[in-house]
Tab-separated table of N, CA and C in Angstrom:
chain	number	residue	atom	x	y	z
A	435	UNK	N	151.602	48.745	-72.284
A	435	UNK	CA	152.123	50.070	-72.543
A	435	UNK	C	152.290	50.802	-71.214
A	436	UNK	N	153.505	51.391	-71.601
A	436	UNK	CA	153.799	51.928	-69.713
A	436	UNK	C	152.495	53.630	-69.876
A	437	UNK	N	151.771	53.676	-68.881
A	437	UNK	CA	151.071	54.671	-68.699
A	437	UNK	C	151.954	56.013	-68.697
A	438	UNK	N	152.694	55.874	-68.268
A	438	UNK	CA	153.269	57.541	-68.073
A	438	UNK	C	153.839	57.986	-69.443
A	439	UNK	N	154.451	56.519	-70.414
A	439	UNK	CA	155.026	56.849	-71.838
A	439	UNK	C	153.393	57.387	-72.241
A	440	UNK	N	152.374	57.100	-72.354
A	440	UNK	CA	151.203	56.978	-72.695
A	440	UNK	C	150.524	58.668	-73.054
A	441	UNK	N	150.860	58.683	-71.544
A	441	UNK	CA	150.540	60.725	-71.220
A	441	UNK	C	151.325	61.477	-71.286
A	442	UNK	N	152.946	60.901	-71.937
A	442	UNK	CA	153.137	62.266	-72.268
A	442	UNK	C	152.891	62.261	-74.286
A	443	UNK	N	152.313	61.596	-74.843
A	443	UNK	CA	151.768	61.366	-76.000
A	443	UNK	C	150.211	62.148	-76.235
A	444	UNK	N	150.133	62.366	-74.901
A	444	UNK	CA	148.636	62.870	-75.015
A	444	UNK	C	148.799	64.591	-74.807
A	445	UNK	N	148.050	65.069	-75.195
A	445	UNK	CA	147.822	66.773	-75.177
A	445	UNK	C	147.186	67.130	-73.940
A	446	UNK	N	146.058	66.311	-73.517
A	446	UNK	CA	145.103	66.257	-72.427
A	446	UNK	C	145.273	65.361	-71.225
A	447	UNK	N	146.451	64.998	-70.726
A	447	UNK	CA	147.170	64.114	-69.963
A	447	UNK	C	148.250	64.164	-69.563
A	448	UNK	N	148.002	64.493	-68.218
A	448	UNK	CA	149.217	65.113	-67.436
A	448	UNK	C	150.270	63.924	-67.169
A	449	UNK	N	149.983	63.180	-66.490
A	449	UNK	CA	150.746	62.331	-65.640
A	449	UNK	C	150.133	60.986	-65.909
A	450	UNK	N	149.302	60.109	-65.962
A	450	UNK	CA	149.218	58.699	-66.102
A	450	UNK	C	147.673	58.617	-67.169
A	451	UNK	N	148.237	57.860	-68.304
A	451	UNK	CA	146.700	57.550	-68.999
A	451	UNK	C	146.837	55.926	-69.183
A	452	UNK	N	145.702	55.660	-68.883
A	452	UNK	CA	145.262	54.036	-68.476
A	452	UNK	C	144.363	53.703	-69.880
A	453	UNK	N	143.354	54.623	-70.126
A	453	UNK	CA	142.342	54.296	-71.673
A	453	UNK	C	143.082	54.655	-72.798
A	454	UNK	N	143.335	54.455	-73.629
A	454	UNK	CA	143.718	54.217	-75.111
A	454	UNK	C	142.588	55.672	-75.295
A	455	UNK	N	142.930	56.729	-75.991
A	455	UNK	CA	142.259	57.361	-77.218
A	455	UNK	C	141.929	57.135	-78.304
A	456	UNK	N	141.111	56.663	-79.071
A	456	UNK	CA	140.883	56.247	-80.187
A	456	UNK	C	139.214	55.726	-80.184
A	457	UNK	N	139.015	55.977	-81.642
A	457	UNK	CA	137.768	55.612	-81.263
A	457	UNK	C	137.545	55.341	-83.400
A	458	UNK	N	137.200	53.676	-82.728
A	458	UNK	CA	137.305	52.603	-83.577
A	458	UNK	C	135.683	52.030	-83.296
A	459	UNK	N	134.459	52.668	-84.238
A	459	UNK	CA	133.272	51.637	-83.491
A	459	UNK	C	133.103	50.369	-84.307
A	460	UNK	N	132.306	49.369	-83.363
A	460	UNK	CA	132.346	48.397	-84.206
A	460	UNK	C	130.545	47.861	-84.747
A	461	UNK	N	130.316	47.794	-86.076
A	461	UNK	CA	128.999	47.658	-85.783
A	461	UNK	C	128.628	46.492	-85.251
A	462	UNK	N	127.404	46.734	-83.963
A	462	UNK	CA	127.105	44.992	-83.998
A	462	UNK	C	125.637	44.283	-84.527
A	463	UNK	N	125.692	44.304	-85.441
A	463	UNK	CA	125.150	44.112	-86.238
A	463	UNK	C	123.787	42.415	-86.651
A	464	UNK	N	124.895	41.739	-85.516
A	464	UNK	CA	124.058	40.670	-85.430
A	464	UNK	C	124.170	39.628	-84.101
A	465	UNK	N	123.493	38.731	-83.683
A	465	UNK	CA	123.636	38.515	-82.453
A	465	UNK	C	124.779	37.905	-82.438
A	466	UNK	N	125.260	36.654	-83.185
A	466	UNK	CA	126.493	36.257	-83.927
A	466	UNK	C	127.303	37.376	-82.925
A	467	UNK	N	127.970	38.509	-84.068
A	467	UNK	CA	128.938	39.391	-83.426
A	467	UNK	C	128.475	39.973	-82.369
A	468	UNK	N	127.318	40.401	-81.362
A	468	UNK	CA	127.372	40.624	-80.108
A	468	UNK	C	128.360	39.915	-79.041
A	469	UNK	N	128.057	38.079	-79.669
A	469	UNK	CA	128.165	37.453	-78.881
A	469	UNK	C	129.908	37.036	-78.863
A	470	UNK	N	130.522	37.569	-79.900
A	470	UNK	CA	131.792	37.245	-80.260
A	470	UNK	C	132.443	38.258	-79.255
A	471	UNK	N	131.818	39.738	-79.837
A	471	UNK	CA	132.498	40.686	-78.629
A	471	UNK	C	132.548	40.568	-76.949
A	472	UNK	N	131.208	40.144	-76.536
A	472	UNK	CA	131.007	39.681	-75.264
A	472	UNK	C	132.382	38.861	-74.892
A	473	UNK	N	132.363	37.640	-75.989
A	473	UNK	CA	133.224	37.149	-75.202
A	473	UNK	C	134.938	37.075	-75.264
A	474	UNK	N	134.876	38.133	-76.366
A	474	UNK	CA	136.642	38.605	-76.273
A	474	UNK	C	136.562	39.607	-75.083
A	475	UNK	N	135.815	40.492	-74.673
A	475	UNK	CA	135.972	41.173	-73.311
A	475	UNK	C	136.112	40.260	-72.286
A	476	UNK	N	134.805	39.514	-72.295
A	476	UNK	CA	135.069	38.204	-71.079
A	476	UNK	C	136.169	37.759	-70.969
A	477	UNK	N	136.973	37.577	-72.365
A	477	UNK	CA	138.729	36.472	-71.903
A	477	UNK	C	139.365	37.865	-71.875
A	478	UNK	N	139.333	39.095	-71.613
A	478	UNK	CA	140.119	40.074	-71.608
A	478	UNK	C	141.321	39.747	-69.994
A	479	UNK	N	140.519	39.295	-69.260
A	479	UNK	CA	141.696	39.424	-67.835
A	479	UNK	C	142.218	37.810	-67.990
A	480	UNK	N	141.288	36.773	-68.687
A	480	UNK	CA	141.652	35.281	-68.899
A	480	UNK	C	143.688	35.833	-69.650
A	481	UNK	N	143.178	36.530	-70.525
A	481	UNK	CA	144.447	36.228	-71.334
A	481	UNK	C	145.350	37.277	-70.822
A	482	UNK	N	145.135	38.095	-70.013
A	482	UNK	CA	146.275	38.725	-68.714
A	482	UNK	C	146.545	38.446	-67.985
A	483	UNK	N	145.996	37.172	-67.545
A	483	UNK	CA	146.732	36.284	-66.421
A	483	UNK	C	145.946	36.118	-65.374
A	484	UNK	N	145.123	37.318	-65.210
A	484	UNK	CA	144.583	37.805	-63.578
A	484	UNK	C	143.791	36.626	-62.954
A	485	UNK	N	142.845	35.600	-64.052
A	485	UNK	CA	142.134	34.586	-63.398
A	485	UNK	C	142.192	33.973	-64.518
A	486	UNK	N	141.666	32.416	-63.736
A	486	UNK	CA	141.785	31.324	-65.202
A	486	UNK	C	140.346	30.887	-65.739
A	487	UNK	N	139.201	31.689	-65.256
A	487	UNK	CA	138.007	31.495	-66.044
A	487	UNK	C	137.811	33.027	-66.140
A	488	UNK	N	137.346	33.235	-67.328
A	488	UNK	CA	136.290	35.005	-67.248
A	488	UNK	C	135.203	35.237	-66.088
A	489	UNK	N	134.572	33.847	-65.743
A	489	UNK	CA	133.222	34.388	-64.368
A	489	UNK	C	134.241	34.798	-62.714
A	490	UNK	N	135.744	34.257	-63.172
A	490	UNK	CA	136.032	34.793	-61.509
A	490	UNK	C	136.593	36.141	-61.851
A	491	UNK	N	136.505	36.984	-62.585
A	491	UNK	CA	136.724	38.596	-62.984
A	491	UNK	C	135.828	38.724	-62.392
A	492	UNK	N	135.550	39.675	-61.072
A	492	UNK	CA	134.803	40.188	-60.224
A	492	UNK	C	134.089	41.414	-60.510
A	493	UNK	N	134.565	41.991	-61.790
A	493	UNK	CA	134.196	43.110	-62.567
A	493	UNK	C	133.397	42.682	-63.779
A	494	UNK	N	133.415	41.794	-64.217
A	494	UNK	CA	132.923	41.640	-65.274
A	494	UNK	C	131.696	40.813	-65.146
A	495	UNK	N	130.391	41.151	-66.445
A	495	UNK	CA	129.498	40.201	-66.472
A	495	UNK	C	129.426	38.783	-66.808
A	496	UNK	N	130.650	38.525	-66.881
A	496	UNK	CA	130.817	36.972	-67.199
A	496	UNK	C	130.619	35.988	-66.639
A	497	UNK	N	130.038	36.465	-64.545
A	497	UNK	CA	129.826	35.384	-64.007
A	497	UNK	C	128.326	35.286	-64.018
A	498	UNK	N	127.391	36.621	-64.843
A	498	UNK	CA	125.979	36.607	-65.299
A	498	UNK	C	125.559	35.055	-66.288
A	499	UNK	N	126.587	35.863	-66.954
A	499	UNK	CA	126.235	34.389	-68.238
A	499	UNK	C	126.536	32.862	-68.134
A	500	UNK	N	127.556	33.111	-66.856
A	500	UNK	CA	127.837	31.912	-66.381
A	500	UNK	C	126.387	31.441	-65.048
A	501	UNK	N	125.410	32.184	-65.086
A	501	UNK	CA	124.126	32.112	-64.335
A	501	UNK	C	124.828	32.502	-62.387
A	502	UNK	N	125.495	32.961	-62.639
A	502	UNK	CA	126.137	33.589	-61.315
A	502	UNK	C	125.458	35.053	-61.318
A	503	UNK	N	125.683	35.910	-60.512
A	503	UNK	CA	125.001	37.106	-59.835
A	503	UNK	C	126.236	37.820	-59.796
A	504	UNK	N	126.508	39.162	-60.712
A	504	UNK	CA	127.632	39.947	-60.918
A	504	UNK	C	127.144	41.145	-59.751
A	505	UNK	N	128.359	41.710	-59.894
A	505	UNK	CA	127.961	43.371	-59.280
A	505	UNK	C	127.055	43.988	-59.607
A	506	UNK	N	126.399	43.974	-60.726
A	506	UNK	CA	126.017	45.127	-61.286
A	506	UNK	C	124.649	43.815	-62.082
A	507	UNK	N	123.492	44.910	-61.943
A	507	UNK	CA	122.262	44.021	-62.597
A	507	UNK	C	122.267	43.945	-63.956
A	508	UNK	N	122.162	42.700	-64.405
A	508	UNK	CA	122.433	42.830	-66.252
A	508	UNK	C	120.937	42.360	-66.662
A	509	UNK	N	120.357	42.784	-67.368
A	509	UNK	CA	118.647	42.832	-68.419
A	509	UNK	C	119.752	41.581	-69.718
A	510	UNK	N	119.350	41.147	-70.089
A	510	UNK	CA	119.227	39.966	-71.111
A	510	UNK	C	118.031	40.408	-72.065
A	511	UNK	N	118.353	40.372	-73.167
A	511	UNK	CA	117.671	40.524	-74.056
A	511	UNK	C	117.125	39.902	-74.600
């Protein structure tokens, strides 16, 4: 979606909106679906092209679970 079509759709958005408004929660309810969501975010840049595994997304915790060391400290439950 082109960002600028985006904001002028919005009331509160001048010039470029990048996040979607909406707010859709999902329960997660069991580890099952934790683990489903985890990893549709994880293939989120896989299936945009940007890299061809989820752990080389440099943003994402996917190279945690892949036992790699992300940006950011992740607790495991």
């Amino acid at each position: 979606m082109d960002v600028k079509r985006a904001a002028s759709k919005s009331s509160n958005v001048k010039q470029n909106q990048f996040w979607q408004h909406h707010n859709k929660p999902i329960e997660l309810w069991s580890a099952a679906v934790i683990e489903q969501k985890a990893n549709y975010i994880h293939n989120n840049p896989v299936e945009a092209g940007f890299v061809t595994e989820p752990s080389y997304w440099q943003y994402s915790s996917a190279i945690d679970y892949a036992d790699g060391k992300g940006l950011i400290d992740i607790e495991f439950l």
